[in-house]
Amino acid sequence: MSSSSTSIMDNLFQRSLEDLIKGFRLQLLGESNFISRALEEIRREIKVTDLSTKSTALHKLSYLAALHGVDMSWAAFHAVEVVSSPRFQHKRIGYEAITQSFHEQTSVLLLITNQVRKDLNSANEYEVSLALECLSRIGTHDLARDLTPEVFTLLGSSKAFVKKKAIGVVLRVFEKYPDAVKVCFKRLVENLESSDPQILSAVVGVFCELATRDPGSCLPLAPELYKVLVDSRNNWVLIKVLKIFAKLASVEPRLGKKVAEPICEHMRRTVAKSLVFECVRTVVSSLSDHEAAVKLAVAKIREFLVEDDPNLKYLGLNALSIVAPKHLWAVLENKEAVVKALSDEDPNVKLEALHLLMSMVNEDNVSEISRILMNYALKSDPFFCNEIIFSVLSACSRNAYEIIVDFDWYVSLLGEMARIPHCQRGEEIEHQLIDIGMRVRDARPQLVRVSWALLIDPALLGNLFLHPILSAAAWISGEYVEFCKNPYETVEVLLQPRTGLLPPSIRAVYIHSAFKVLIFCLRSYFSAEESTLSFSAQEFSSASSSMNAFTYESILNLVNVIELGLVPLSGTHDVEVQERTKNVLGFIGMIKQDLAEKLNLQDSETEVFRVTAFMEDVFSEELGPVSATAQDKVCVPGGLELKENLGDLEEICGEFLKPVDSVSYTDKISFSVSKLRIRDQQEASSSSSPPHEASSLLAEHRKRHGMYYLPSQKDDPDSNGTPNDYPLANELANEISPDPFNPKKKPNQSKQRPVVVKLEEGDESRNPPQAKSNIETVNDDESLSRAIQSALLVKNKGKEKDKSETNPNSGQQEKEESSRIEDHQNSEKKKKKKKKKNGERSSKHKSRGRNEVASASEQVIIPDYLL
Amino acid sequence: MIGCFGRRYDMLDNIHFVLLVSRQGKVRLTKWYSPYAQKERSKVIRELSGVILNRGPKLCNFVEWRGYKVVYKRYASLYFCMCIDQEDNELEVLEIIHHYVEILDRYFGSVCELDLIFNFHKAYYILDELLIAGELQESSKKTVARIISAQDQLVEVAKEEASSISNIIAQATK
């Protein structure tokens, strides 16, 4: 009695959902407090046996879960209880809670199968609808399998309300339980001929999704769908059918020819923008070979672009970018609108316009477009500004600077980018500056000029994002110092006190570059002296005109400036800076005495002369670009275990790897720096004996972890005779093939494109090949597609008794089939063929199975897959 | 894990979820057609309302988000948002949203935010009649209205029965 009395009290005084919502708006407790109170109440109420109290509690819980993110998984069992109520309003609450909170792992899911079945069989169509709704959301493999018969029955329901929902559910059932296709497919297909637009819409929706997953499996339905495409005037339906044909045409190009005309017809006829847009998208994405259709579509795009509606503008640009790769003219025609969109308020529109502009860049207009974009970058917000810079950088560097003819211009552009206030693409600019230096010999003078301008700009030093650019500029000034107008000033700039703002790794580059300049100056000075003495032709006399300017005083001055600048740095904490500094100071120490003592330095026996000559040799070797595939060319030596688990590697190498992380180099720089360092070592080893300690450690390590070492005789880097064709980076640079001059070049071009060093094949960006076909990508859905294919077989067999052969996998059997079809054709009606005379290849392969349908739908040519 | 953002799992649905958010960022309705765990749902709502509420009035109604597109439209103080795939038709979804709003309008008689707050579940039922498994299932406003009122009636009749005092007493003394 006591329990029932609380039940009465609960029922009478229970807060309804409405009370809860009202309370929520009036509460003063704070949201989370109120929610936890309400939850407490719900937890109590939901345990009551009375279903209406329970369902109200559940209803409130669903509300809190939907709008306030409250967890309701704990109430799963209660939801099952509520669903079993005979009353509609309880059921509705229960099903809603289930669809909202159940997922595949919900354990009580098993308990609802029977209830759902019962409701699917209910005489009350609204209860059926609830159960279908639920199945469409939470259907699992088991549920789908157990309820397939009910769904099948409902597919044939006389009530459109139920039928269309059953069709909506079928998709979920198919996905979870592909065998259901065998049962339901025929009924589903029959509905394609339904006169009820709702039913048609639902069933087309199903095929749309199926076609998205595997276009091939829906191909046989093309005639029915074609009929819908031609006859239907319902835009919802048409949009879906268009989507299906977009998919089908991508696997069966002949279909495109057939559907292009009706699609154009819709485009001309309709006023609904959504339908026009779908037509446009279908044409540009799947029918891009059909000239007339594309023309019409582009005309529609243009209409979109000039509209004030930002949606249409965005979609127009979107469609243009789809069409751009194949029909660039479409973009060029609308260039004005695209450029205008760059200053649109909407960031989406701006981005889309930017992508489009970049897609039409070629060698003739690159400077114009870049100019426009740089202007926009200057006045844009930081995000868009960097998008612009990035787009320009990547478009121009594509395929080893394919579209760049005038490198002087491009290098200046890179310099300009560094000065755009929001620029954050320092690393990419750094990379390109160095890359151009290595690849394009003719661009080096300009590079040095631009670098100089960057180095002397005091504003850049303070900008963190631009440091990489400065690093590149410093490296270039050192590496290509022979093009430098005034090496003395370069050294001053490289060692200016404000370089203290730079991170140590970049500072080290600065110092090393100053070192290179010094060596160059000394060398120039000596060779000038020499040539004045011996009057022999020197290779250096052609290299630079400025070298004649060196006098004994200027050299002395230069050495002093460097020494002055570096001495304070010899005590820095950063090892890299310190080491570089010490190197230079050590060198200066070696030469200083000689310099001071002897006015006449031409004597080749002096220390300073020898050291300088030696360092000159060290720096003289040119750095070349490294092929992206260089590593691939290295054969894997026999006995190298690559597959073995290297999990313990970290433990072994941990101590060695750690310090590496702390020195952060950008790739390029570290590449060249480390290379130089090797030379330094070689130099060092020529004078002193190799450090024994290190080699003994190495030997020990080798002993301990021998398995990670290559066989020792091949391992020796000095043995040139090794059979491995292991190309060194610079060897690769030797087998470069100069970029052939572009034959398309305009005769009026004032400048010839300089030679760009390109390494054979490997240099192109190594994009992995695009996934080729949809068929490959939908492997996961194979079971479903196979089910559909076999279902179609069954269906067609039904239509035609004489067929005994089967066609399980369309792709591979195509050939075989077409031959079969040809045989068959002889005995089949030939009048068909006469009807279409415009030489379609496919007319030969007219499939007999489709004849009746095909003629009904104005002779659709249907692929050989059809039986 | 449930509700991973993997595309394959979500592919079946045309519309992945529906959100109604007020201008102040209050959630008024959520409906998930693709599996999202509760935690993710809150995250998605937070993320999206941040993006959408900050967009100016003259911008286009589409937002690219995590490889999907979110189509939204503002009606008075409410933002109606639907999430779709890249290749779906944005304009069509805008029409679906408009369609939904018109049906709500017809049902409540010039609908306002308060109607949806207090009749949260009704808005749900209407949406359920409009979409199934993330696909538009009923494009006729009249039909939806008829179905909804039929179901309302069904509930009313049952409620009257159930809430009559005699019934309660009968139940209690059972």
PDB file of N, CA and C in Angstrom, chain A residues 4 8 21-22 25 50 59 63 65-67 69 88-89 92 96 100 104-105 126 133 137 161 164-165 171 175 198 209 236 240 243 274 278 281 310-311 314-315 346 348 780, chain B residues 2 8 11-12 14 28-30 32 38 41 55 58-62 64 87-91 94-95 117-118 120-121 125 128-129 135 137-139 147 150-151 158 171-172:
ATOM      1  N   SER A   4       2.180   2.016  -3.423  1.00  0.00           N
ATOM      2  CA  SER A   4       1.219   2.555  -4.376  1.00  0.00           C
ATOM      3  C   SER A   4       0.837   3.985  -4.000  1.00  0.00           C
ATOM      4  N   ILE A   8       0.943   7.301  -6.270  1.00  0.00           N
ATOM      5  CA  ILE A   8      -0.106   8.298  -6.519  1.00  0.00           C
ATOM      6  C   ILE A   8       0.453   9.704  -6.332  1.00  0.00           C
ATOM      7  N   ILE A  21      10.742  22.968 -17.790  1.00  0.00           N
ATOM      8  CA  ILE A  21      11.249  24.037 -18.659  1.00  0.00           C
ATOM      9  C   ILE A  21      10.975  25.395 -18.036  1.00  0.00           C
ATOM     10  N   LYS A  22       9.775  25.526 -17.485  1.00  0.00           N
ATOM     11  CA  LYS A  22       9.438  26.809 -16.839  1.00  0.00           C
ATOM     12  C   LYS A  22      10.356  27.051 -15.655  1.00  0.00           C
ATOM     13  N   ARG A  25      13.652  28.363 -16.454  1.00  0.00           N
ATOM     14  CA  ARG A  25      13.766  29.770 -16.805  1.00  0.00           C
ATOM     15  C   ARG A  25      13.662  30.670 -15.577  1.00  0.00           C
ATOM     16  N   ASP A  50       4.722   2.847 -12.185  1.00  0.00           N
ATOM     17  CA  ASP A  50       3.703   3.472 -13.029  1.00  0.00           C
ATOM     18  C   ASP A  50       4.340   4.045 -14.287  1.00  0.00           C
ATOM     19  N   HIS A  59      11.040  11.565 -20.280  1.00  0.00           N
ATOM     20  CA  HIS A  59      10.883  12.698 -21.187  1.00  0.00           C
ATOM     21  C   HIS A  59      11.739  13.878 -20.717  1.00  0.00           C
ATOM     22  N   TYR A  63      15.047  15.608 -22.505  1.00  0.00           N
ATOM     23  CA  TYR A  63      15.172  17.055 -22.721  1.00  0.00           C
ATOM     24  C   TYR A  63      16.519  17.551 -22.214  1.00  0.00           C
ATOM     25  N   ALA A  65      19.152  15.866 -21.759  1.00  0.00           N
ATOM     26  CA  ALA A  65      20.252  15.305 -22.536  1.00  0.00           C
ATOM     27  C   ALA A  65      20.419  16.052 -23.854  1.00  0.00           C
ATOM     28  N   ALA A  66      19.297  16.383 -24.469  1.00  0.00           N
ATOM     29  CA  ALA A  66      19.378  17.008 -25.787  1.00  0.00           C
ATOM     30  C   ALA A  66      19.907  18.430 -25.697  1.00  0.00           C
ATOM     31  N   LEU A  67      19.453  19.157 -24.702  1.00  0.00           N
ATOM     32  CA  LEU A  67      19.809  20.576 -24.677  1.00  0.00           C
ATOM     33  C   LEU A  67      20.919  20.912 -23.701  1.00  0.00           C
ATOM     34  N   GLY A  69      23.240  18.482 -22.550  1.00  0.00           N
ATOM     35  CA  GLY A  69      24.346  17.527 -22.601  1.00  0.00           C
ATOM     36  C   GLY A  69      24.446  16.598 -21.405  1.00  0.00           C
ATOM     37  N   PHE A  88       0.323   5.196 -26.748  1.00  0.00           N
ATOM     38  CA  PHE A  88       1.108   5.842 -27.801  1.00  0.00           C
ATOM     39  C   PHE A  88       2.049   6.907 -27.242  1.00  0.00           C
ATOM     40  N   GLN A  89       1.531   7.727 -26.321  1.00  0.00           N
ATOM     41  CA  GLN A  89       2.385   8.828 -25.876  1.00  0.00           C
ATOM     42  C   GLN A  89       3.581   8.324 -25.084  1.00  0.00           C
ATOM     43  N   ARG A  92       6.036   6.907 -27.629  1.00  0.00           N
ATOM     44  CA  ARG A  92       6.717   7.966 -28.364  1.00  0.00           C
ATOM     45  C   ARG A  92       7.892   8.507 -27.558  1.00  0.00           C
ATOM     46  N   GLU A  96      11.820   7.956 -28.562  1.00  0.00           N
ATOM     47  CA  GLU A  96      12.648   9.147 -28.719  1.00  0.00           C
ATOM     48  C   GLU A  96      13.909   9.034 -27.875  1.00  0.00           C
ATOM     49  N   GLN A 100      17.770   8.659 -29.244  1.00  0.00           N
ATOM     50  CA  GLN A 100      18.681   9.704 -28.815  1.00  0.00           C
ATOM     51  C   GLN A 100      19.915   9.132 -28.127  1.00  0.00           C
ATOM     52  N   GLU A 104      25.541   1.224 -30.733  1.00  0.00           N
ATOM     53  CA  GLU A 104      25.781  -0.196 -30.986  1.00  0.00           C
ATOM     54  C   GLU A 104      26.156  -0.982 -29.729  1.00  0.00           C
ATOM     55  N   GLN A 105      26.820  -0.303 -28.802  1.00  0.00           N
ATOM     56  CA  GLN A 105      27.297  -1.034 -27.630  1.00  0.00           C
ATOM     57  C   GLN A 105      26.282  -1.057 -26.484  1.00  0.00           C
ATOM     58  N   TYR A 126       0.921   5.131 -36.724  1.00  0.00           N
ATOM     59  CA  TYR A 126       1.856   6.021 -36.040  1.00  0.00           C
ATOM     60  C   TYR A 126       2.824   5.241 -35.176  1.00  0.00           C
ATOM     61  N   GLU A 133      11.241   4.748 -37.372  1.00  0.00           N
ATOM     62  CA  GLU A 133      12.128   5.862 -37.037  1.00  0.00           C
ATOM     63  C   GLU A 133      13.292   5.370 -36.180  1.00  0.00           C
ATOM     64  N   ARG A 137      17.630   4.803 -36.933  1.00  0.00           N
ATOM     65  CA  ARG A 137      18.728   5.440 -36.216  1.00  0.00           C
ATOM     66  C   ARG A 137      19.648   4.436 -35.533  1.00  0.00           C
ATOM     67  N   PHE A 161       2.173   6.761 -46.025  1.00  0.00           N
ATOM     68  CA  PHE A 161       2.871   7.272 -44.853  1.00  0.00           C
ATOM     69  C   PHE A 161       3.862   6.252 -44.307  1.00  0.00           C
ATOM     70  N   LYS A 164       6.718   5.132 -47.182  1.00  0.00           N
ATOM     71  CA  LYS A 164       7.869   6.009 -47.418  1.00  0.00           C
ATOM     72  C   LYS A 164       8.848   5.930 -46.261  1.00  0.00           C
ATOM     73  N   LYS A 165       8.323   5.705 -45.061  1.00  0.00           N
ATOM     74  CA  LYS A 165       9.241   5.566 -43.935  1.00  0.00           C
ATOM     75  C   LYS A 165       9.994   4.245 -44.031  1.00  0.00           C
ATOM     76  N   LEU A 171      17.707   1.683 -46.138  1.00  0.00           N
ATOM     77  CA  LEU A 171      19.128   1.995 -46.308  1.00  0.00           C
ATOM     78  C   LEU A 171      19.943   1.495 -45.119  1.00  0.00           C
ATOM     79  N   GLU A 175      22.668  -1.546 -45.028  1.00  0.00           N
ATOM     80  CA  GLU A 175      24.043  -1.294 -44.605  1.00  0.00           C
ATOM     81  C   GLU A 175      24.455  -2.278 -43.532  1.00  0.00           C
ATOM     82  N   GLN A 198       6.148  11.581 -52.914  1.00  0.00           N
ATOM     83  CA  GLN A 198       6.855  11.337 -51.650  1.00  0.00           C
ATOM     84  C   GLN A 198       7.585  10.000 -51.692  1.00  0.00           C
ATOM     85  N   GLU A 209      22.080   7.372 -52.132  1.00  0.00           N
ATOM     86  CA  GLU A 209      23.107   6.972 -51.168  1.00  0.00           C
ATOM     87  C   GLU A 209      23.832   5.709 -51.634  1.00  0.00           C
ATOM     88  N   TRP A 236      12.881  18.172 -55.491  1.00  0.00           N
ATOM     89  CA  TRP A 236      13.571  17.331 -54.505  1.00  0.00           C
ATOM     90  C   TRP A 236      14.042  16.049 -55.175  1.00  0.00           C
ATOM     91  N   LYS A 240      18.091  14.660 -56.404  1.00  0.00           N
ATOM     92  CA  LYS A 240      18.647  13.357 -56.045  1.00  0.00           C
ATOM     93  C   LYS A 240      19.017  12.552 -57.288  1.00  0.00           C
ATOM     94  N   LYS A 243      22.174  13.705 -58.709  1.00  0.00           N
ATOM     95  CA  LYS A 243      23.316  13.214 -57.937  1.00  0.00           C
ATOM     96  C   LYS A 243      23.651  11.785 -58.348  1.00  0.00           C
ATOM     97  N   SER A 274      18.305  25.881 -56.492  1.00  0.00           N
ATOM     98  CA  SER A 274      18.934  24.661 -55.988  1.00  0.00           C
ATOM     99  C   SER A 274      19.045  23.620 -57.098  1.00  0.00           C
ATOM    100  N   GLU A 278      22.403  22.145 -58.830  1.00  0.00           N
ATOM    101  CA  GLU A 278      22.706  20.714 -58.896  1.00  0.00           C
ATOM    102  C   GLU A 278      23.033  20.316 -60.333  1.00  0.00           C
ATOM    103  N   ARG A 281      26.473  21.524 -61.088  1.00  0.00           N
ATOM    104  CA  ARG A 281      27.492  20.708 -60.423  1.00  0.00           C
ATOM    105  C   ARG A 281      27.635  19.350 -61.103  1.00  0.00           C
ATOM    106  N   PRO A 310      25.132  36.285 -51.399  1.00  0.00           N
ATOM    107  CA  PRO A 310      26.462  35.710 -51.148  1.00  0.00           C
ATOM    108  C   PRO A 310      26.478  34.191 -51.309  1.00  0.00           C
ATOM    109  N   ASN A 311      25.343  33.555 -51.067  1.00  0.00           N
ATOM    110  CA  ASN A 311      25.303  32.099 -51.233  1.00  0.00           C
ATOM    111  C   ASN A 311      25.580  31.709 -52.675  1.00  0.00           C
ATOM    112  N   TYR A 314      29.144  32.332 -53.665  1.00  0.00           N
ATOM    113  CA  TYR A 314      30.029  31.295 -53.137  1.00  0.00           C
ATOM    114  C   TYR A 314      29.910  30.013 -53.947  1.00  0.00           C
ATOM    115  N   LEU A 315      28.679  29.622 -54.206  1.00  0.00           N
ATOM    116  CA  LEU A 315      28.484  28.370 -54.935  1.00  0.00           C
ATOM    117  C   LEU A 315      28.978  28.496 -56.366  1.00  0.00           C
ATOM    118  N   ASP A 346      32.968  38.098 -47.018  1.00  0.00           N
ATOM    119  CA  ASP A 346      32.891  36.742 -46.495  1.00  0.00           C
ATOM    120  C   ASP A 346      34.208  35.997 -46.713  1.00  0.00           C
ATOM    121  N   ASN A 348      34.808  32.928 -46.647  1.00  0.00           N
ATOM    122  CA  ASN A 348      34.638  31.747 -47.503  1.00  0.00           C
ATOM    123  C   ASN A 348      34.744  32.122 -48.973  1.00  0.00           C
ATOM    124  N   ASP A 780      35.136  -1.372 -48.571  1.00  0.00           N
ATOM    125  CA  ASP A 780      34.486  -1.690 -47.303  1.00  0.00           C
ATOM    126  C   ASP A 780      33.032  -2.067 -47.516  1.00  0.00           C
TER     127      ASP A 780
ATOM    128  N   ILE B   2      32.402   5.020 -30.502  1.00  0.00           N
ATOM    129  CA  ILE B   2      31.214   5.548 -31.150  1.00  0.00           C
ATOM    130  C   ILE B   2      31.467   7.004 -31.493  1.00  0.00           C
ATOM    131  N   ARG B   8      33.195   7.199 -43.327  1.00  0.00           N
ATOM    132  CA  ARG B   8      32.513   6.027 -43.855  1.00  0.00           C
ATOM    133  C   ARG B   8      31.242   5.745 -43.071  1.00  0.00           C
ATOM    134  N   MET B  11      28.403   8.123 -43.799  1.00  0.00           N
ATOM    135  CA  MET B  11      28.045   8.361 -45.183  1.00  0.00           C
ATOM    136  C   MET B  11      26.572   8.187 -45.501  1.00  0.00           C
ATOM    137  N   LEU B  12      25.945   7.323 -44.770  1.00  0.00           N
ATOM    138  CA  LEU B  12      24.573   6.993 -45.129  1.00  0.00           C
ATOM    139  C   LEU B  12      23.638   8.180 -45.012  1.00  0.00           C
ATOM    140  N   ASN B  14      22.209  11.879 -45.230  1.00  0.00           N
ATOM    141  CA  ASN B  14      22.327  13.103 -45.984  1.00  0.00           C
ATOM    142  C   ASN B  14      22.640  14.247 -45.031  1.00  0.00           C
ATOM    143  N   ARG B  28      18.531  25.139 -28.528  1.00  0.00           N
ATOM    144  CA  ARG B  28      17.088  24.947 -28.435  1.00  0.00           C
ATOM    145  C   ARG B  28      16.633  23.592 -28.945  1.00  0.00           C
ATOM    146  N   LEU B  29      17.423  22.990 -29.776  1.00  0.00           N
ATOM    147  CA  LEU B  29      17.056  21.662 -30.257  1.00  0.00           C
ATOM    148  C   LEU B  29      18.303  21.008 -30.861  1.00  0.00           C
ATOM    149  N   THR B  30      18.452  19.725 -30.627  1.00  0.00           N
ATOM    150  CA  THR B  30      19.539  18.995 -31.279  1.00  0.00           C
ATOM    151  C   THR B  30      18.988  17.676 -31.777  1.00  0.00           C
ATOM    152  N   TRP B  32      20.592  14.217 -33.806  1.00  0.00           N
ATOM    153  CA  TRP B  32      21.808  13.621 -34.361  1.00  0.00           C
ATOM    154  C   TRP B  32      21.446  12.421 -35.212  1.00  0.00           C
ATOM    155  N   GLN B  38      28.021  11.585 -26.464  1.00  0.00           N
ATOM    156  CA  GLN B  38      27.513  12.756 -25.761  1.00  0.00           C
ATOM    157  C   GLN B  38      28.563  13.858 -25.629  1.00  0.00           C
ATOM    158  N   ARG B  41      29.060  15.614 -28.791  1.00  0.00           N
ATOM    159  CA  ARG B  41      27.930  16.484 -29.125  1.00  0.00           C
ATOM    160  C   ARG B  41      28.129  17.859 -28.520  1.00  0.00           C
ATOM    161  N   ARG B  55      29.291  35.090 -37.319  1.00  0.00           N
ATOM    162  CA  ARG B  55      29.296  35.502 -38.724  1.00  0.00           C
ATOM    163  C   ARG B  55      28.327  36.660 -38.943  1.00  0.00           C
ATOM    164  N   LYS B  58      25.662  39.553 -43.674  1.00  0.00           N
ATOM    165  CA  LYS B  58      25.682  39.567 -45.137  1.00  0.00           C
ATOM    166  C   LYS B  58      26.541  38.454 -45.713  1.00  0.00           C
ATOM    167  N   LEU B  59      26.971  37.558 -44.886  1.00  0.00           N
ATOM    168  CA  LEU B  59      27.845  36.495 -45.379  1.00  0.00           C
ATOM    169  C   LEU B  59      27.016  35.319 -45.880  1.00  0.00           C
ATOM    170  N   CYS B  60      27.663  34.421 -46.593  1.00  0.00           N
ATOM    171  CA  CYS B  60      26.906  33.294 -47.123  1.00  0.00           C
ATOM    172  C   CYS B  60      26.534  32.334 -45.994  1.00  0.00           C
ATOM    173  N   ASN B  61      25.584  31.483 -46.265  1.00  0.00           N
ATOM    174  CA  ASN B  61      25.015  30.649 -45.214  1.00  0.00           C
ATOM    175  C   ASN B  61      25.724  29.310 -45.037  1.00  0.00           C
ATOM    176  N   PHE B  62      26.914  29.203 -45.553  1.00  0.00           N
ATOM    177  CA  PHE B  62      27.611  27.923 -45.456  1.00  0.00           C
ATOM    178  C   PHE B  62      28.930  28.099 -44.722  1.00  0.00           C
ATOM    179  N   GLU B  64      32.435  25.837 -43.808  1.00  0.00           N
ATOM    180  CA  GLU B  64      33.160  24.575 -43.927  1.00  0.00           C
ATOM    181  C   GLU B  64      33.669  24.216 -42.539  1.00  0.00           C
ATOM    182  N   GLU B  87      29.695  17.141 -50.862  1.00  0.00           N
ATOM    183  CA  GLU B  87      29.101  17.132 -52.197  1.00  0.00           C
ATOM    184  C   GLU B  87      27.579  17.294 -52.185  1.00  0.00           C
ATOM    185  N   ASP B  88      27.018  17.497 -50.997  1.00  0.00           N
ATOM    186  CA  ASP B  88      25.576  17.695 -50.948  1.00  0.00           C
ATOM    187  C   ASP B  88      25.214  19.107 -51.389  1.00  0.00           C
ATOM    188  N   ASN B  89      23.946  19.254 -51.686  1.00  0.00           N
ATOM    189  CA  ASN B  89      23.472  20.509 -52.255  1.00  0.00           C
ATOM    190  C   ASN B  89      23.072  21.487 -51.149  1.00  0.00           C
ATOM    191  N   GLU B  90      23.856  22.543 -51.043  1.00  0.00           N
ATOM    192  CA  GLU B  90      23.627  23.497 -49.959  1.00  0.00           C
ATOM    193  C   GLU B  90      22.284  24.199 -50.086  1.00  0.00           C
ATOM    194  N   LEU B  91      21.943  24.522 -51.315  1.00  0.00           N
ATOM    195  CA  LEU B  91      20.689  25.263 -51.504  1.00  0.00           C
ATOM    196  C   LEU B  91      19.488  24.401 -51.149  1.00  0.00           C
ATOM    197  N   LEU B  94      19.133  24.494 -47.505  1.00  0.00           N
ATOM    198  CA  LEU B  94      18.528  25.758 -47.095  1.00  0.00           C
ATOM    199  C   LEU B  94      17.020  25.696 -47.262  1.00  0.00           C
ATOM    200  N   GLU B  95      16.620  25.047 -48.341  1.00  0.00           N
ATOM    201  CA  GLU B  95      15.173  24.924 -48.560  1.00  0.00           C
ATOM    202  C   GLU B  95      14.531  24.017 -47.524  1.00  0.00           C
ATOM    203  N   ILE B 117      10.844  26.736 -27.101  1.00  0.00           N
ATOM    204  CA  ILE B 117      11.380  26.416 -25.776  1.00  0.00           C
ATOM    205  C   ILE B 117      10.381  25.560 -25.004  1.00  0.00           C
ATOM    206  N   PHE B 118       9.129  25.995 -25.029  1.00  0.00           N
ATOM    207  CA  PHE B 118       8.150  25.275 -24.217  1.00  0.00           C
ATOM    208  C   PHE B 118       7.598  24.042 -24.901  1.00  0.00           C
ATOM    209  N   PHE B 120       9.341  22.046 -26.892  1.00  0.00           N
ATOM    210  CA  PHE B 120      10.543  21.429 -27.389  1.00  0.00           C
ATOM    211  C   PHE B 120      10.252  20.092 -28.077  1.00  0.00           C
ATOM    212  N   HIS B 121       9.441  19.261 -27.444  1.00  0.00           N
ATOM    213  CA  HIS B 121       9.181  17.925 -27.990  1.00  0.00           C
ATOM    214  C   HIS B 121       8.362  17.979 -29.267  1.00  0.00           C
ATOM    215  N   TYR B 125       8.997  16.241 -32.884  1.00  0.00           N
ATOM    216  CA  TYR B 125       8.099  15.349 -33.632  1.00  0.00           C
ATOM    217  C   TYR B 125       7.937  15.853 -35.059  1.00  0.00           C
ATOM    218  N   ASP B 128      10.862  14.954 -37.003  1.00  0.00           N
ATOM    219  CA  ASP B 128      10.848  13.525 -37.315  1.00  0.00           C
ATOM    220  C   ASP B 128       9.955  13.199 -38.499  1.00  0.00           C
ATOM    221  N   GLU B 129       8.917  13.983 -38.652  1.00  0.00           N
ATOM    222  CA  GLU B 129       8.063  13.747 -39.815  1.00  0.00           C
ATOM    223  C   GLU B 129       8.693  14.278 -41.094  1.00  0.00           C
ATOM    224  N   GLU B 135      17.277  12.067 -44.253  1.00  0.00           N
ATOM    225  CA  GLU B 135      16.794  12.349 -45.605  1.00  0.00           C
ATOM    226  C   GLU B 135      15.438  13.035 -45.493  1.00  0.00           C
ATOM    227  N   GLN B 137      11.822  13.329 -46.010  1.00  0.00           N
ATOM    228  CA  GLN B 137      10.842  12.307 -46.348  1.00  0.00           C
ATOM    229  C   GLN B 137       9.478  12.885 -46.701  1.00  0.00           C
ATOM    230  N   GLU B 138       9.230  14.107 -46.297  1.00  0.00           N
ATOM    231  CA  GLU B 138       7.908  14.645 -46.585  1.00  0.00           C
ATOM    232  C   GLU B 138       8.052  16.096 -47.000  1.00  0.00           C
ATOM    233  N   SER B 139       7.724  16.372 -48.257  1.00  0.00           N
ATOM    234  CA  SER B 139       7.911  17.743 -48.710  1.00  0.00           C
ATOM    235  C   SER B 139       6.608  18.527 -48.711  1.00  0.00           C
ATOM    236  N   ILE B 147      -0.429  14.893 -40.182  1.00  0.00           N
ATOM    237  CA  ILE B 147       0.099  13.784 -39.404  1.00  0.00           C
ATOM    238  C   ILE B 147       0.335  14.192 -37.961  1.00  0.00           C
ATOM    239  N   ALA B 150      -2.888  14.551 -36.069  1.00  0.00           N
ATOM    240  CA  ALA B 150      -3.472  13.239 -35.794  1.00  0.00           C
ATOM    241  C   ALA B 150      -2.799  12.610 -34.576  1.00  0.00           C
ATOM    242  N   GLN B 151      -1.489  12.725 -34.529  1.00  0.00           N
ATOM    243  CA  GLN B 151      -0.774  12.140 -33.397  1.00  0.00           C
ATOM    244  C   GLN B 151      -1.080  12.893 -32.109  1.00  0.00           C
ATOM    245  N   ALA B 158      -5.689   9.790 -25.072  1.00  0.00           N
ATOM    246  CA  ALA B 158      -5.106   8.887 -24.094  1.00  0.00           C
ATOM    247  C   ALA B 158      -4.865   9.602 -22.776  1.00  0.00           C
ATOM    248  N   GLN B 171      -5.831   2.740 -10.605  1.00  0.00           N
ATOM    249  CA  GLN B 171      -4.484   2.222 -10.752  1.00  0.00           C
ATOM    250  C   GLN B 171      -3.811   2.006  -9.399  1.00  0.00           C
ATOM    251  N   ALA B 172      -4.043   2.995  -8.530  1.00  0.00           N
ATOM    252  CA  ALA B 172      -3.363   2.956  -7.246  1.00  0.00           C
ATOM    253  C   ALA B 172      -3.853   1.821  -6.374  1.00  0.00           C
TER     254      ALA B 172
END
